[in-house]
CSV table of C-alpha atoms in Angstrom, one decimal:
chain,number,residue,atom,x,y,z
E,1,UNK,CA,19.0,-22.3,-0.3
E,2,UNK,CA,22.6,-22.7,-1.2
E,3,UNK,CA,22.1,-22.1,-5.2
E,4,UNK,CA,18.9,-20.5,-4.9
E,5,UNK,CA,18.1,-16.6,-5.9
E,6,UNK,CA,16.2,-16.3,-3.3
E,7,UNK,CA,17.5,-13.7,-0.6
E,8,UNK,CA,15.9,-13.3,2.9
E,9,UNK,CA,14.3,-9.7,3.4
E,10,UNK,CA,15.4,-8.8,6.9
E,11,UNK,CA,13.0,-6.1,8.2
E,12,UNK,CA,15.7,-4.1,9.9
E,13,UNK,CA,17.9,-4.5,7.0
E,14,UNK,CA,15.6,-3.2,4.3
E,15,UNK,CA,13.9,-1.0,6.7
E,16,UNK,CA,10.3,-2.0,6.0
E,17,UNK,CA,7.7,-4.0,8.1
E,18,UNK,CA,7.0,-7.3,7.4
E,19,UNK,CA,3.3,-8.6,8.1
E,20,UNK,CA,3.0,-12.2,6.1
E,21,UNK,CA,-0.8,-12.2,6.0
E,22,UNK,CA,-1.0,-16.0,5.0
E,23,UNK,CA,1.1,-17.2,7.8
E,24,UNK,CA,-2.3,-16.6,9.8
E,25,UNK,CA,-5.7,-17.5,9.4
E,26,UNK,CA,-7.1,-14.0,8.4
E,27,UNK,CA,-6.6,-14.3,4.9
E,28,UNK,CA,-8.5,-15.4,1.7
E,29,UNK,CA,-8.0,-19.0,1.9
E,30,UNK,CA,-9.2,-18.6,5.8
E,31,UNK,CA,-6.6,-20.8,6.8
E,32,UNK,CA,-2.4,-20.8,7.7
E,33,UNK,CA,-0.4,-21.1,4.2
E,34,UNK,CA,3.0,-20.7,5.6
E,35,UNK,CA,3.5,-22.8,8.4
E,36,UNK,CA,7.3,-21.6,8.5
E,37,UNK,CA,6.9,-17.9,7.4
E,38,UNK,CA,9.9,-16.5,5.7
E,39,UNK,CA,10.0,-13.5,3.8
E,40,UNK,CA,12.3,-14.1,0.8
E,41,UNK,CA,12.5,-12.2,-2.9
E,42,UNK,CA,14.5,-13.1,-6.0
E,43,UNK,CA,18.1,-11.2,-5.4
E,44,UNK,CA,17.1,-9.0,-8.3
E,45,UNK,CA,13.8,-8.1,-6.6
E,46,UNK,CA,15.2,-7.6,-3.4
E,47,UNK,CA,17.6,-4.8,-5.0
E,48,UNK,CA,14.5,-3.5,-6.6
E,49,UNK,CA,12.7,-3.5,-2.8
E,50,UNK,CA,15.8,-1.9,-1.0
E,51,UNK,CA,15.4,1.0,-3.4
E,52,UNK,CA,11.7,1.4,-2.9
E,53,UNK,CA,12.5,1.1,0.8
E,54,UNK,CA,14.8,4.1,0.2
E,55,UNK,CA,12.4,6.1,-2.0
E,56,UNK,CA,9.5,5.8,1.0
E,57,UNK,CA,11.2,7.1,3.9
E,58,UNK,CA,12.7,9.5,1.6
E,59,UNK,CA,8.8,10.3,1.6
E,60,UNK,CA,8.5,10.0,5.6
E,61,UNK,CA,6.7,6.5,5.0
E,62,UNK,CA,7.4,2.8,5.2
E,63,UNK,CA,6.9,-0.1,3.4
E,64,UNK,CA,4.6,-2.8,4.6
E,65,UNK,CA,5.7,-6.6,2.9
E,66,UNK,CA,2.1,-8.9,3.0
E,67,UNK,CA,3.9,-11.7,0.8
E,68,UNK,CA,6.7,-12.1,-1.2
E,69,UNK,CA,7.8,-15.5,-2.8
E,70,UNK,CA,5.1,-18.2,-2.3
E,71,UNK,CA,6.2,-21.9,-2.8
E,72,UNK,CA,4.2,-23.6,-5.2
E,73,UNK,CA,2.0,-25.5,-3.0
E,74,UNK,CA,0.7,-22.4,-1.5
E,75,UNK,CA,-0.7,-21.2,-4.8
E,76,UNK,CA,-2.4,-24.5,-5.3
E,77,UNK,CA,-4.1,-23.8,-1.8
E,78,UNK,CA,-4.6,-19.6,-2.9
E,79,UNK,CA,-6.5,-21.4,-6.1
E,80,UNK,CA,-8.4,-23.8,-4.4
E,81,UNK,CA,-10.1,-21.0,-2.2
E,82,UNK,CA,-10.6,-18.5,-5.2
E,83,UNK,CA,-10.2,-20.2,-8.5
E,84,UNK,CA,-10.5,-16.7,-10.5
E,85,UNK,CA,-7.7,-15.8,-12.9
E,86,UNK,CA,-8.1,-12.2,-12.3
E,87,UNK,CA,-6.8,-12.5,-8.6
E,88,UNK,CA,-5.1,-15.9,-8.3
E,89,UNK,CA,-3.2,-16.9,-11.1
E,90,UNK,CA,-3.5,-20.6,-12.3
E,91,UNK,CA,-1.3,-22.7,-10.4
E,92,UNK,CA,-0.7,-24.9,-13.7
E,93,UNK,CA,0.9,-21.3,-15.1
E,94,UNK,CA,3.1,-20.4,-12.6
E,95,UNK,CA,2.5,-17.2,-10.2
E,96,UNK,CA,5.0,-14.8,-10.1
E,97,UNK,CA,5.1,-14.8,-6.2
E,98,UNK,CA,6.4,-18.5,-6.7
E,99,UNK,CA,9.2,-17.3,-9.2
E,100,UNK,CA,10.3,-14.9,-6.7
E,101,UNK,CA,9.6,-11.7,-8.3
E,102,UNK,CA,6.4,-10.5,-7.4
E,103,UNK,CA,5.5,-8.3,-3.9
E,104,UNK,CA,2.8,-7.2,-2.2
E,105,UNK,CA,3.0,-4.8,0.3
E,106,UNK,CA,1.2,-1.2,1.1
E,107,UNK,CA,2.5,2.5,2.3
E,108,UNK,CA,2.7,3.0,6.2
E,109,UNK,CA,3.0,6.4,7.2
E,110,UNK,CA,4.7,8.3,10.3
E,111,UNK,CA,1.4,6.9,12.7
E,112,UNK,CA,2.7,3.4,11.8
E,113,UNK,CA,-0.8,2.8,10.2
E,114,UNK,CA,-1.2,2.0,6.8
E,115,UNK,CA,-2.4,5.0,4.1
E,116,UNK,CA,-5.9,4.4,3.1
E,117,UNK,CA,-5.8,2.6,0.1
E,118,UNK,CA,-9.9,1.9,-0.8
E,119,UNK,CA,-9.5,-1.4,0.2
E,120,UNK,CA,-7.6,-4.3,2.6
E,121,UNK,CA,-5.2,-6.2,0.9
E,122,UNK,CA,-6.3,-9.1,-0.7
E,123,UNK,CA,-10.2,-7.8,-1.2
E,124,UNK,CA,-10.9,-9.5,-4.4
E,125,UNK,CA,-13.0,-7.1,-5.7
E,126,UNK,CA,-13.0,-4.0,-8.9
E,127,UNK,CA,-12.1,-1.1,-5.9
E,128,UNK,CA,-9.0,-3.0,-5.6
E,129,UNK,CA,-8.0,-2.3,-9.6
E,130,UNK,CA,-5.4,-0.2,-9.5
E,131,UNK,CA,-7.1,2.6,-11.3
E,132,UNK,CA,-10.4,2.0,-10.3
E,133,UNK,CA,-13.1,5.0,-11.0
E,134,UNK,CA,-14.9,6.4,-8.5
E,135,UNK,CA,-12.2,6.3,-5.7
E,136,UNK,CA,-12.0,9.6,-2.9
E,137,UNK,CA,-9.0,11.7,-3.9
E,138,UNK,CA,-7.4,10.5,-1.1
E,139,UNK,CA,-7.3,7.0,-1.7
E,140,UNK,CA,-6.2,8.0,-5.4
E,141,UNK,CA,-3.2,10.0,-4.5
E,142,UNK,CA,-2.5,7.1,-2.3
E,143,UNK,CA,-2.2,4.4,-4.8
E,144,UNK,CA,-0.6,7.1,-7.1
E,145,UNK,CA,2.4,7.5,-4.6
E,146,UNK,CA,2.7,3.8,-4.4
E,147,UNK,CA,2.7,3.0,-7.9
E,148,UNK,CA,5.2,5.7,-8.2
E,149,UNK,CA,7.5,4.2,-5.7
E,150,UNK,CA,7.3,1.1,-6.9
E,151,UNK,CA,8.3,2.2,-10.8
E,152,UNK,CA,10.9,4.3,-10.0
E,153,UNK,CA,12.1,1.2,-8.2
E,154,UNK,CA,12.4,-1.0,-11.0
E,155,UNK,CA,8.7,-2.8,-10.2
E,156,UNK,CA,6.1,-2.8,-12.6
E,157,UNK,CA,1.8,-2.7,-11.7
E,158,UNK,CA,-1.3,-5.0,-12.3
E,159,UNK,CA,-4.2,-3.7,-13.1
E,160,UNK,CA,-6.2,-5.7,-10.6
E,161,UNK,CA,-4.5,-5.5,-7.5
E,162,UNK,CA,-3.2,-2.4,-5.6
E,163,UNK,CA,-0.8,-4.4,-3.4
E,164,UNK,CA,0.7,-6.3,-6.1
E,165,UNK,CA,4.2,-5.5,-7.8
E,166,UNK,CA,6.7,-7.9,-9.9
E,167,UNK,CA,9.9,-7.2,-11.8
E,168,UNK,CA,9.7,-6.8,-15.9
E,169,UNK,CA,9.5,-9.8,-17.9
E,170,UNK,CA,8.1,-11.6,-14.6
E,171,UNK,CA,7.5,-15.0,-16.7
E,172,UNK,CA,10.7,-15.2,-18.0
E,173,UNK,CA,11.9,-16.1,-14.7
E,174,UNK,CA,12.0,-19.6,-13.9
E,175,UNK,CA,9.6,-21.4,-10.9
E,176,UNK,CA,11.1,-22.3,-7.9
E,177,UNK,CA,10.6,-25.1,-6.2
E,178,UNK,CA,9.7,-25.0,-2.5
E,179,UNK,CA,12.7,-23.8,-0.6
């Protein structure tokens, strides 16, 4: 990783948890992804995370990383389990995770369990749309005080994913090779 952008995200450090849900089973694919689990962001993202960090506690809560970067072979394997553009991007177009620039991660509060966000991370379904009708007040103001974190940070949304933040201009970046 000598010329890479890629910076390690040390939980003590940035002062979130980290929780790499495809370095288990227990995830959408049903099977391990990251063998060698390493959370790592683009430099500019990680500046963007330390902030959002900062912003959080500032709120009493924490930040819970579920991935970061994902080499390209693990979004080949992400596709082959759920080959649905609205919640795996094409391989062949290049995820943001595997540019480095895209999180996903949830609110923690002071009981170290996660807020109630409507859904689990990675439920590939319309409750997990960020601004999905219908939700308890709760669960809005929830995903409210995320998203808001998140901007102020210098992060932007999806529509179809709760969890799921990236830098502006997220394409624009180039893909990076498996590190």
């Amino acid at each position: 990783m000598n010329n890479s952008p890629l910076v390690e995200i040390d939980a003590q450090r940035y002062q979130v948890q980290i929780d790499l849900i495809y370095a288990g089973a227990d995830n959408l694919a049903g099977r391990v992804i990251y063998p060698d689990a390493r959370c790592l962001l683009h430099h500019q993202a990680a500046e963007c995370l330390s902030k959002a960090s900062q912003l959080a506690r500032q709120a009493g809560l924490t930040l819970r990383i579920y991935d970061a970067y994902r080499p390209p072979y693990a979004q080949y394997l992400l596709w082959d389990a759920l080959p649905n553009n609205d919640y795996v991007r094409d391989p062949h177009l290049g995820s943001h995770h595997s540019r480095g620039v895209a999180v996903d991660l949830t609110l923690v509060g002071a009981d170290g369990e996660p807020l109630d966000m409507g859904t689990e991370f990675d439920a590939m379904e319309e409750k997990s749309h960020q601004f999905h009708p219908g939700l308890p007040v709760d669960v809005q103001r929830n995903r409210l005080l995320l998203v808001g974190i998140m901007l102020a940070a210098g992060f932007e949304t999806i529509a179809t994913e709760w969890w799921h933040y990236e830098l502006p201009n997220a394409d624009d970046y180039p893909l990076l090779d498996d590190v």
